[in-house]
GROMACS .gro file of C-alpha atoms in nm:
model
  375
    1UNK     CA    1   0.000   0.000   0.000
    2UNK     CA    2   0.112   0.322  -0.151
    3UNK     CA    3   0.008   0.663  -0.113
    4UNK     CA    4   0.142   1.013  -0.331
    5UNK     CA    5   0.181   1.335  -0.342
    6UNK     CA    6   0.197   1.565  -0.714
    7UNK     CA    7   0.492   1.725  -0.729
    8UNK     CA    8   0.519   2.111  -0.948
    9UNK     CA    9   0.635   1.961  -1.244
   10UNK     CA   10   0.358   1.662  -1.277
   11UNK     CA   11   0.560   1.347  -1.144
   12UNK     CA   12   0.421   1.188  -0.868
   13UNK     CA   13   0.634   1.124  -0.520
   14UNK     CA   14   0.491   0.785  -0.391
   15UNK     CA   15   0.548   0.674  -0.041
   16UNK     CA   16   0.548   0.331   0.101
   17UNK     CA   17   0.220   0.334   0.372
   18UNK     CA   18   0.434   0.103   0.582
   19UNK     CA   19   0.667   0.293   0.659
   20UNK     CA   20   0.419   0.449   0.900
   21UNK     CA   21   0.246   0.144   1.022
   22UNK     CA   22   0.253   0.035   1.376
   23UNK     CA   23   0.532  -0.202   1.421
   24UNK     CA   24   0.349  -0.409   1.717
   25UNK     CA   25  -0.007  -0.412   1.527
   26UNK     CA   26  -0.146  -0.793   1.619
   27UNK     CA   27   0.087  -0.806   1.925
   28UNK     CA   28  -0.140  -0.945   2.170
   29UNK     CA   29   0.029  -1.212   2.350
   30UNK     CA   30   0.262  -1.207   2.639
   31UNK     CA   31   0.615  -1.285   2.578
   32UNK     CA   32   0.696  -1.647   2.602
   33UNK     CA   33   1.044  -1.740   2.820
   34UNK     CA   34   1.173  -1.875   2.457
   35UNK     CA   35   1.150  -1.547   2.322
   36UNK     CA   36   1.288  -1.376   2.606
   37UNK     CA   37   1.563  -1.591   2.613
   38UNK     CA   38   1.619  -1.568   2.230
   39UNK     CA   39   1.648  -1.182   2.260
   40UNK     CA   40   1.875  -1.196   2.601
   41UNK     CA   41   2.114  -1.375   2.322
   42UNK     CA   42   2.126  -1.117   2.101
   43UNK     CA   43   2.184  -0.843   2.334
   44UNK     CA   44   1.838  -0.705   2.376
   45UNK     CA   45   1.755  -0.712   2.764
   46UNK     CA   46   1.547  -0.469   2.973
   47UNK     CA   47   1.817  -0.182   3.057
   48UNK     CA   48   1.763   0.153   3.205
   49UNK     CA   49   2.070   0.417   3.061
   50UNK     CA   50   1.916   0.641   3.318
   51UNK     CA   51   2.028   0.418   3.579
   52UNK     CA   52   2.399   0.350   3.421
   53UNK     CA   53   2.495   0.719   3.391
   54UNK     CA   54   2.378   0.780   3.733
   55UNK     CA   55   2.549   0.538   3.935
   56UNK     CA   56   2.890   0.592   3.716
   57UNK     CA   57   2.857   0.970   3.821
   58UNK     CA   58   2.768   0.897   4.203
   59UNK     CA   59   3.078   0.697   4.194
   60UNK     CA   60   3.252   0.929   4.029
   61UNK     CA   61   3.183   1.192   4.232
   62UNK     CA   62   3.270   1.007   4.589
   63UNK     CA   63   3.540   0.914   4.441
   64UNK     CA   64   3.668   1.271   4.347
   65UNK     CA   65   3.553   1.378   4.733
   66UNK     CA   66   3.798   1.134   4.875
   67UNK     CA   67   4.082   1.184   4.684
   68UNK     CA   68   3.983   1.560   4.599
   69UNK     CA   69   4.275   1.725   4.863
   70UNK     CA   70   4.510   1.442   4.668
   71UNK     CA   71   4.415   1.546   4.321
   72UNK     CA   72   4.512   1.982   4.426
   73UNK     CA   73   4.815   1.872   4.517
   74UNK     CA   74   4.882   1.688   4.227
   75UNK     CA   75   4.736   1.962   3.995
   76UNK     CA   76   4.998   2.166   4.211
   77UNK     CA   77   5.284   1.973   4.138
   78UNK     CA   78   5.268   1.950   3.779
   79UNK     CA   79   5.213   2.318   3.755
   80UNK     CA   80   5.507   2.391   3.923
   81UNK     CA   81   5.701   2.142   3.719
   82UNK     CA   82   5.635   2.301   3.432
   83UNK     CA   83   5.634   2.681   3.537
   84UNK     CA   84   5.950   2.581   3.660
   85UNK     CA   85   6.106   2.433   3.391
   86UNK     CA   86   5.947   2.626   3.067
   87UNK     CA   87   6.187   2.944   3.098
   88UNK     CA   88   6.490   2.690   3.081
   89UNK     CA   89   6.408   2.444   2.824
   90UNK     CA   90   6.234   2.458   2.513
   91UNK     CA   91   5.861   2.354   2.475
   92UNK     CA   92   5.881   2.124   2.225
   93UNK     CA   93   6.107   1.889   2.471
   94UNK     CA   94   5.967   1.496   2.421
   95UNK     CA   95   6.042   1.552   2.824
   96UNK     CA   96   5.735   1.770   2.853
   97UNK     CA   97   5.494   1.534   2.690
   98UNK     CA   98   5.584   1.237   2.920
   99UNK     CA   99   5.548   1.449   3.221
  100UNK     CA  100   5.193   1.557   3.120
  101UNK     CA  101   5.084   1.192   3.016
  102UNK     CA  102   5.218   1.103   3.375
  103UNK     CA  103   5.050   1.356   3.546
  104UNK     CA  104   4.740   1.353   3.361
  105UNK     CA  105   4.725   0.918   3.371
  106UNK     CA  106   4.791   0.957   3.747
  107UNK     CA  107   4.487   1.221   3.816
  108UNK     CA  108   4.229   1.060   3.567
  109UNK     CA  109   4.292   0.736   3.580
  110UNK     CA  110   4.126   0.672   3.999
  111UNK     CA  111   3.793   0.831   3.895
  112UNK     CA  112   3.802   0.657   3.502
  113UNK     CA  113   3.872   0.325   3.696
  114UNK     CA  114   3.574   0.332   3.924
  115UNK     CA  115   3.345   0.475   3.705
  116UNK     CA  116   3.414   0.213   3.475
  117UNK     CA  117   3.356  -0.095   3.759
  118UNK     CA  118   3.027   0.092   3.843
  119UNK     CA  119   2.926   0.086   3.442
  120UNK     CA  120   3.003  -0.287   3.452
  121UNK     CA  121   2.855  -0.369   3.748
  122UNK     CA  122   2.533  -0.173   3.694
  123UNK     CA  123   2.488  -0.341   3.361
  124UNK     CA  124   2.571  -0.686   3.485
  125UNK     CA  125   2.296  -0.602   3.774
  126UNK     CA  126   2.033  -0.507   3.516
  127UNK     CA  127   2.113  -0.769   3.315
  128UNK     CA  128   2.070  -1.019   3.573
  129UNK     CA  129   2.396  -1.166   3.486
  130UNK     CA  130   2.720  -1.145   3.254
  131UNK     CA  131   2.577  -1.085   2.920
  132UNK     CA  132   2.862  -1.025   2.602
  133UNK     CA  133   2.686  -1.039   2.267
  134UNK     CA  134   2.773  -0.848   1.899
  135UNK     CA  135   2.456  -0.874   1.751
  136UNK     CA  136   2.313  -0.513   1.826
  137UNK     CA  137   2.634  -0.368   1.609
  138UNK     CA  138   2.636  -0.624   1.308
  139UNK     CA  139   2.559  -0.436   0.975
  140UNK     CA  140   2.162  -0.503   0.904
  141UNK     CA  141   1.994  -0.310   0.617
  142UNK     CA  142   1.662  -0.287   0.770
  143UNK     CA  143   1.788  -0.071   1.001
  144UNK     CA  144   1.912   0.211   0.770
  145UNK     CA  145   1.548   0.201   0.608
  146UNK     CA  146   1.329   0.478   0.690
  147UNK     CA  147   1.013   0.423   0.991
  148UNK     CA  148   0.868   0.791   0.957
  149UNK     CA  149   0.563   0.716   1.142
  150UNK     CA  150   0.757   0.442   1.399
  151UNK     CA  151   0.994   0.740   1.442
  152UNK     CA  152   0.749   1.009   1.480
  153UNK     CA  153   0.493   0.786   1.707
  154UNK     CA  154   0.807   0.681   1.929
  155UNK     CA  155   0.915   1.047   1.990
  156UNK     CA  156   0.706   1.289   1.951
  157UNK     CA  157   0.341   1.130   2.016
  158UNK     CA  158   0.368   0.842   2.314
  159UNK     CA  159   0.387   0.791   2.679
  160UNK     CA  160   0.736   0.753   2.597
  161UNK     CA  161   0.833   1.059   2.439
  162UNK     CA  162   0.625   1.264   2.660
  163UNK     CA  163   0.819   1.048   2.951
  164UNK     CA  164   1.189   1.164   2.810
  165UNK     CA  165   1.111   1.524   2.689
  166UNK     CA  166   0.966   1.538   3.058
  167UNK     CA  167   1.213   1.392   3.234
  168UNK     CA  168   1.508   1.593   2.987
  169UNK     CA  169   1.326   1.939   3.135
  170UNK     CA  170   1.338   1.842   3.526
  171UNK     CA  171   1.753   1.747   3.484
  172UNK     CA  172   1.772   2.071   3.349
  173UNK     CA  173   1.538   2.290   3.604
  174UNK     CA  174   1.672   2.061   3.878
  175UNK     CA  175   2.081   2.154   3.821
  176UNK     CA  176   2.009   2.476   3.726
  177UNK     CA  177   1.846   2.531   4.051
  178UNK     CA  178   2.133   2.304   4.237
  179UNK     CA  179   2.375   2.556   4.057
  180UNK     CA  180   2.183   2.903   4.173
  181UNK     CA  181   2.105   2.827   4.523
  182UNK     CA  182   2.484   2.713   4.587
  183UNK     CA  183   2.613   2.921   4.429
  184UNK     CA  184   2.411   3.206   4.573
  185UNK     CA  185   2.514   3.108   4.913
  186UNK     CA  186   2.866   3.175   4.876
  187UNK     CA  187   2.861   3.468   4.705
  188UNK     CA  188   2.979   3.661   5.020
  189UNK     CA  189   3.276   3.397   5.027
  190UNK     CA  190   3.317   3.463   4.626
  191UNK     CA  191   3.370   3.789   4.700
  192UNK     CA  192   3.573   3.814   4.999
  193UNK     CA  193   3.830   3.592   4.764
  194UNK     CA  194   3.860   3.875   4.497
  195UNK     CA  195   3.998   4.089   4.820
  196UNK     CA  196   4.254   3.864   4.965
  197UNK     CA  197   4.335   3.736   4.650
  198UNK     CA  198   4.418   3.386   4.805
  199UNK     CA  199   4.460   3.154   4.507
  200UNK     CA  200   4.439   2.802   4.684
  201UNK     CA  201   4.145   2.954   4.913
  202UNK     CA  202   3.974   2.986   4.568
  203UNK     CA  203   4.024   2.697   4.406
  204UNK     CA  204   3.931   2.463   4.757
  205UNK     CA  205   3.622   2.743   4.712
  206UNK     CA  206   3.535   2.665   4.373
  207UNK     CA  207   3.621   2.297   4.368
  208UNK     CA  208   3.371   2.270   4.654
  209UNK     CA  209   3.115   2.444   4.523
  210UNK     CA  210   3.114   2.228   4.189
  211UNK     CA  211   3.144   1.876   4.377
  212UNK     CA  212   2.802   1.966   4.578
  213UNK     CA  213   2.635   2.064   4.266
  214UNK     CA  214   2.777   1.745   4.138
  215UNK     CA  215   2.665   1.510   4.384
  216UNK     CA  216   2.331   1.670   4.384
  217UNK     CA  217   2.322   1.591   4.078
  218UNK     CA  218   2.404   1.204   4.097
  219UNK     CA  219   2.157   1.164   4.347
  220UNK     CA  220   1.876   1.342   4.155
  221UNK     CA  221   1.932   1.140   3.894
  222UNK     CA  222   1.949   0.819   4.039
  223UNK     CA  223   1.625   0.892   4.219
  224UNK     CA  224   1.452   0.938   3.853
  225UNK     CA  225   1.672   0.643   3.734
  226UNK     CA  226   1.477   0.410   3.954
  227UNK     CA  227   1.131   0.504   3.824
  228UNK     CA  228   1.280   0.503   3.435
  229UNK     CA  229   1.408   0.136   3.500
  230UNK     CA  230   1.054   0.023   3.498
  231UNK     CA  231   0.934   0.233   3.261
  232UNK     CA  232   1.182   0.094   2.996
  233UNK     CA  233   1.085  -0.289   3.151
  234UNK     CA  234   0.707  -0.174   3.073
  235UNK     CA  235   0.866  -0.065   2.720
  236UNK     CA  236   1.065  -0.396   2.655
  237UNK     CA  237   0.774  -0.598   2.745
  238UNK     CA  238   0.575  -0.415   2.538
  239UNK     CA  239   0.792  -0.435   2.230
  240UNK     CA  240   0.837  -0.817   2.307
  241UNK     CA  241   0.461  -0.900   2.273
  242UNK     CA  242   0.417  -1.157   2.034
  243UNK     CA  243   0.115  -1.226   1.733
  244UNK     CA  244  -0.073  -1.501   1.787
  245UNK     CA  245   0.046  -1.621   1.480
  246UNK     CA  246   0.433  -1.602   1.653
  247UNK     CA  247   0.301  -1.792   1.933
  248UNK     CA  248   0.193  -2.079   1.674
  249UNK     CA  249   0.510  -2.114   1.497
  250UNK     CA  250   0.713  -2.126   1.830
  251UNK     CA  251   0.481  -2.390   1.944
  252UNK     CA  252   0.573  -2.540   1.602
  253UNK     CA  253   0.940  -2.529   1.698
  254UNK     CA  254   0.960  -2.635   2.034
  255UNK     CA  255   0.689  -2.940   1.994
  256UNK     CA  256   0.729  -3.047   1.650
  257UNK     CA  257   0.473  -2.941   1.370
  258UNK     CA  258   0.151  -3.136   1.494
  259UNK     CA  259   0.052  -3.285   1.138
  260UNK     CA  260   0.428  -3.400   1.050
  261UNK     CA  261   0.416  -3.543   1.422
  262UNK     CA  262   0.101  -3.747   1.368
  263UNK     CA  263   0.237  -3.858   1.005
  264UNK     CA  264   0.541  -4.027   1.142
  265UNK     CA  265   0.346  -4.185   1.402
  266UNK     CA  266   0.134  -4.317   1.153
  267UNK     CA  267   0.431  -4.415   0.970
  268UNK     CA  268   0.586  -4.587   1.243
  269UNK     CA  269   0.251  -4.765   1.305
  270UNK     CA  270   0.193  -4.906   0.947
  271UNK     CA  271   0.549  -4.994   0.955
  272UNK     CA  272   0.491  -5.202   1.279
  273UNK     CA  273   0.190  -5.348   1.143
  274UNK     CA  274   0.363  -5.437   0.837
  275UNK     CA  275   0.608  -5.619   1.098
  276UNK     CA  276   0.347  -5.788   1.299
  277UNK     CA  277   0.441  -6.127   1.279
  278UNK     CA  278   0.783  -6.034   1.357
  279UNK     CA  279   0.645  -5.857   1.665
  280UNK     CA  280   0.395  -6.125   1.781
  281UNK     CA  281   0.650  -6.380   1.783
  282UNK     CA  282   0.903  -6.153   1.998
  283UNK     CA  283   0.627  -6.013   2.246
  284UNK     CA  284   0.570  -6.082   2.611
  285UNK     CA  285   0.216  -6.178   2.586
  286UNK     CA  286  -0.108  -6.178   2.382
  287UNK     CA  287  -0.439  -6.006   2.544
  288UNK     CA  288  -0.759  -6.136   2.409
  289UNK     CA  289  -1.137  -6.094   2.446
  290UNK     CA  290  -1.101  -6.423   2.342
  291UNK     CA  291  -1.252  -6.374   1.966
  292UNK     CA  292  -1.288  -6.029   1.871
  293UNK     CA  293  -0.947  -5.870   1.955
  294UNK     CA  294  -0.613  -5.947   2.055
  295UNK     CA  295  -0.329  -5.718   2.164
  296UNK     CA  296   0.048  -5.804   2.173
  297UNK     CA  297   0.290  -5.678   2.473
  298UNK     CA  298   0.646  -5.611   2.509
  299UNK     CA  299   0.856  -5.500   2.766
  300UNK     CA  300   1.191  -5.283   2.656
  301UNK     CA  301   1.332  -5.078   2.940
  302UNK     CA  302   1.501  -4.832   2.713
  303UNK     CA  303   1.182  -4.754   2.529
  304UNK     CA  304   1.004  -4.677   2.903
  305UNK     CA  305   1.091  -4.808   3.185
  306UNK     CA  306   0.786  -4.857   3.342
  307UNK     CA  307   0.567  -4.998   3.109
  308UNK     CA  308   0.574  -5.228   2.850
  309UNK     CA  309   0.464  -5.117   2.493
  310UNK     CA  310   0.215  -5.225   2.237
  311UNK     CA  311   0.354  -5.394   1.916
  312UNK     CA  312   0.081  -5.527   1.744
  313UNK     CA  313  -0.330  -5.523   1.757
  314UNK     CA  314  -0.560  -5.627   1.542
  315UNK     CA  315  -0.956  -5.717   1.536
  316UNK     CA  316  -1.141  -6.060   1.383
  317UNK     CA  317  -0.914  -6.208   1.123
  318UNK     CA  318  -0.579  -6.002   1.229
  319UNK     CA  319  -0.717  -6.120   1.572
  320UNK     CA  320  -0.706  -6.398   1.476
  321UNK     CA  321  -0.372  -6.426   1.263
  322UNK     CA  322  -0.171  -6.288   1.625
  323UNK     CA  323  -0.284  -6.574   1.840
  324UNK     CA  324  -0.179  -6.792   1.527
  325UNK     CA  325   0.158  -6.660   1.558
  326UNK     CA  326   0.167  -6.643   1.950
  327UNK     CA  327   0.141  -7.011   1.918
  328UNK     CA  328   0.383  -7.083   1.675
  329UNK     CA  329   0.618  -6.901   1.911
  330UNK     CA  330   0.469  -6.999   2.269
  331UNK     CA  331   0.403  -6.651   2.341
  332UNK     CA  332   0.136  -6.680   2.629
  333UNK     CA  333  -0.198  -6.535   2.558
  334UNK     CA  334  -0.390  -6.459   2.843
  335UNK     CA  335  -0.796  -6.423   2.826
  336UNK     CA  336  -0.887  -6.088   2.963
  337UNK     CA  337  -1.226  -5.920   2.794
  338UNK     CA  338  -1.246  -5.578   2.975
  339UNK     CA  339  -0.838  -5.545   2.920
  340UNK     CA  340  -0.814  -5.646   2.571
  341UNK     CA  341  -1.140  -5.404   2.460
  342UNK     CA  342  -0.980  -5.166   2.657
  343UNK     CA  343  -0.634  -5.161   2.481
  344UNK     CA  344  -0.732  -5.208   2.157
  345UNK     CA  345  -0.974  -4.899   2.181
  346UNK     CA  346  -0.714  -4.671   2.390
  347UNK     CA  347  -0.423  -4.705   2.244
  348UNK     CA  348  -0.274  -4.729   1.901
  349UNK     CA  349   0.022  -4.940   1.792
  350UNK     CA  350   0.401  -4.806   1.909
  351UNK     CA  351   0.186  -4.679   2.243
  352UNK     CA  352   0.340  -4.713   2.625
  353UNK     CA  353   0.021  -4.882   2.800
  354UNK     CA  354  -0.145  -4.566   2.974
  355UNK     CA  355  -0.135  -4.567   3.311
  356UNK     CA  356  -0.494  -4.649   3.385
  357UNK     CA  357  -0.374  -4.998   3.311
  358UNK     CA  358  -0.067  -5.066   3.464
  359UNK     CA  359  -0.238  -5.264   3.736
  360UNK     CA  360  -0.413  -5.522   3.555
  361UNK     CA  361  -0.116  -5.534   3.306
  362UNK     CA  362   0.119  -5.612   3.625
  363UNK     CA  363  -0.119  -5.886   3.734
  364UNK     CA  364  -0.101  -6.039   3.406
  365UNK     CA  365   0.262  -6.040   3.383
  366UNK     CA  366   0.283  -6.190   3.721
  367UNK     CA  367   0.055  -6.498   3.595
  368UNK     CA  368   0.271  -6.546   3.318
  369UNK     CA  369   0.609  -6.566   3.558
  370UNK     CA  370   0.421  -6.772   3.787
  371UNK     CA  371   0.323  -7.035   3.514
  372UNK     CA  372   0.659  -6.993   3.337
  373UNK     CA  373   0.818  -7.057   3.699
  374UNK     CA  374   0.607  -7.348   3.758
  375UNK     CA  375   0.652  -7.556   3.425
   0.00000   0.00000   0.00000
């Protein structure tokens, strides 16, 4: 489905219609745990960015308030190393580049380090385990394609965008309003600096100042973080709905296509049937009505341990043509009318006897031991 607009000079611009069509249209089913689990594999997993950048900021900013008097006097060292050195050598000395990576590794590298162990650990947490997969940045062409109206619908005209632009506006009142009121209350001390003109007074001033905005910060946004975590789990949840369709063919999968499934099992029963007298002569027992039908036994305990399996039936004639064979053989066969109607109506050949009938199937293997025993 097409639609088009006329263009000034007569050609007509046509647009694909599905580029605007809902993407979860039909999705009325709940996730299955196959699906889930499918999608965990490929890197898609409920996961709240909110709640990564403001843990790895939290952490960054303890960590800069307990090494904060360590990193001034670094900053204070290298500045006099190279105040102190840049009237006597020249600046293009290799010396002055190791220096600065030194200095600059030995400053950055604490707050980079723990920042990047909260990242980890915060993703690991939200992805309920350790989770390494490159499918969300391998090449796919469907995803340079243009979704105008999945785009639009996403951002500008859902809970969703409403949520971010929303959320976006309080950051930005809330650290504004973290900057003024901190910064209002030590403008006395801001000024009082531009009259003593005490340089480190400032800087411990400043660097104060900033680290309280900063951990406001961190903990406003890990108190909107919390809230966002379940709004993207509502989101995910959402997006993994499944058609009912979907929830067919993964049936299909996991079970085995029903109509293939009952053609091989009615392959495998005309191709025991076809074997009968083959099977008659190696069963346990025959069960008969005595006339009507008779029902051959065996017991394998790799096919099920518990019960012994039916290998060949038959009514009238074939009836008749097993307990020919079972004699031929000297296969017992037991006289049972209730049993033998019942199997032969209840089960088909290839079957495990249900369990319904495991007690009068036990008592007839016991009379055959018993006479076997006896002769």
């Amino acid at each position: 489905m097409s639609g088009g607009v006329m263009l000034k000079d007569g050609r007509l611009l046509t647009i694909d219609l599905q580029w605007f069509a809902a993407e979860d249209e039909g999705r009325t089913e709940e996730p299955s745990e196959v699906k889930l689990e499918k999608a965990r594999k490929e890197g898609r997993v409920v996961k709240s960015q909110e709640l990564n950048g403001a843990l790895v900021m939290l952490s960054g900013v303890v960590t800069l308030m307990v090494i904060g008097r360590w990193l001034l006097v670094q900053m204070e060292s290298a500045l006099r190393y190279f105040f102190t050195r840049c009237a006597e050598q020249e600046l293009a000395n290799p010396a002055y580049a190791v220096a600065f990576a030194a200095f600059f590794l030995k400053m950055v590298l604490p707050v980079a380090v723990v920042g990047l162990i909260a990242g980890v650990f915060t993703n690991i947490a939200q992805n309920k385990g350790w989770l390494f997969s490159t499918k969300p940045i391998e090449f796919q062409f469907s995803k340079i394609l243009p979704r105008f109206g999945q785009y639009f619908k996403k951002t500008l005209f859902s809970a969703e965008g409403a949520f971010n632009v929303a959320k976006s506006l309080v950051k930005v009142a809330v650290i504004s309003g973290a900057a003024y009121l901190f910064i209002r209350s030590n403008i006395p001390n801001l000024l009082m600096l531009l009259q003593t003109h005490n340089v480190e007074g400032a800087v411990g001033l400043i660097a104060s100042i900033a680290i309280r905005i900063l951990a406001a910060a961190a903990i406003f946004f890990l108190v909107i973080a919390i809230p966002d975590y379940f709004v993207q789990k509502h989101q995910f949840m959402e997006s993994m709905r499944m058609t009912k369709q979907e929830v067919k063919e993964e049936y299909k999968e996991m079970e085995g296509d029903p109509e293939v499934k009952g053609k091989l099992q009615q392959m495998q029963r005309q191709l025991l049937q076809r074997n009968m007298p083959r099977a008659v002569a190696e069963s346990d027992v025959v069960i008969t009505n005595p006339t009507h039908y008779a029902v051959a036994l065996k017991y394998d305990p790799e096919i099920a341990e518990q019960s012994p399996q039916v290998v060949a039936k038959g009514a009238d004639q074939v009836a008749f043509s097993i307990k020919r064979i079972a004699r031929e053989h000297d296969v017992p066969i037991v006289e049972n009318r209730p049993l033998a109607r019942g199997l032969y109506t209840d089960t088909q050949v290839g079957d495990i006897i249900p369990e319904a009938y495991l007690n009068a199937i036990v008592l007839v293997y016991r009379e055959i031991k018993y006479y076997s025993d006896k002769k």
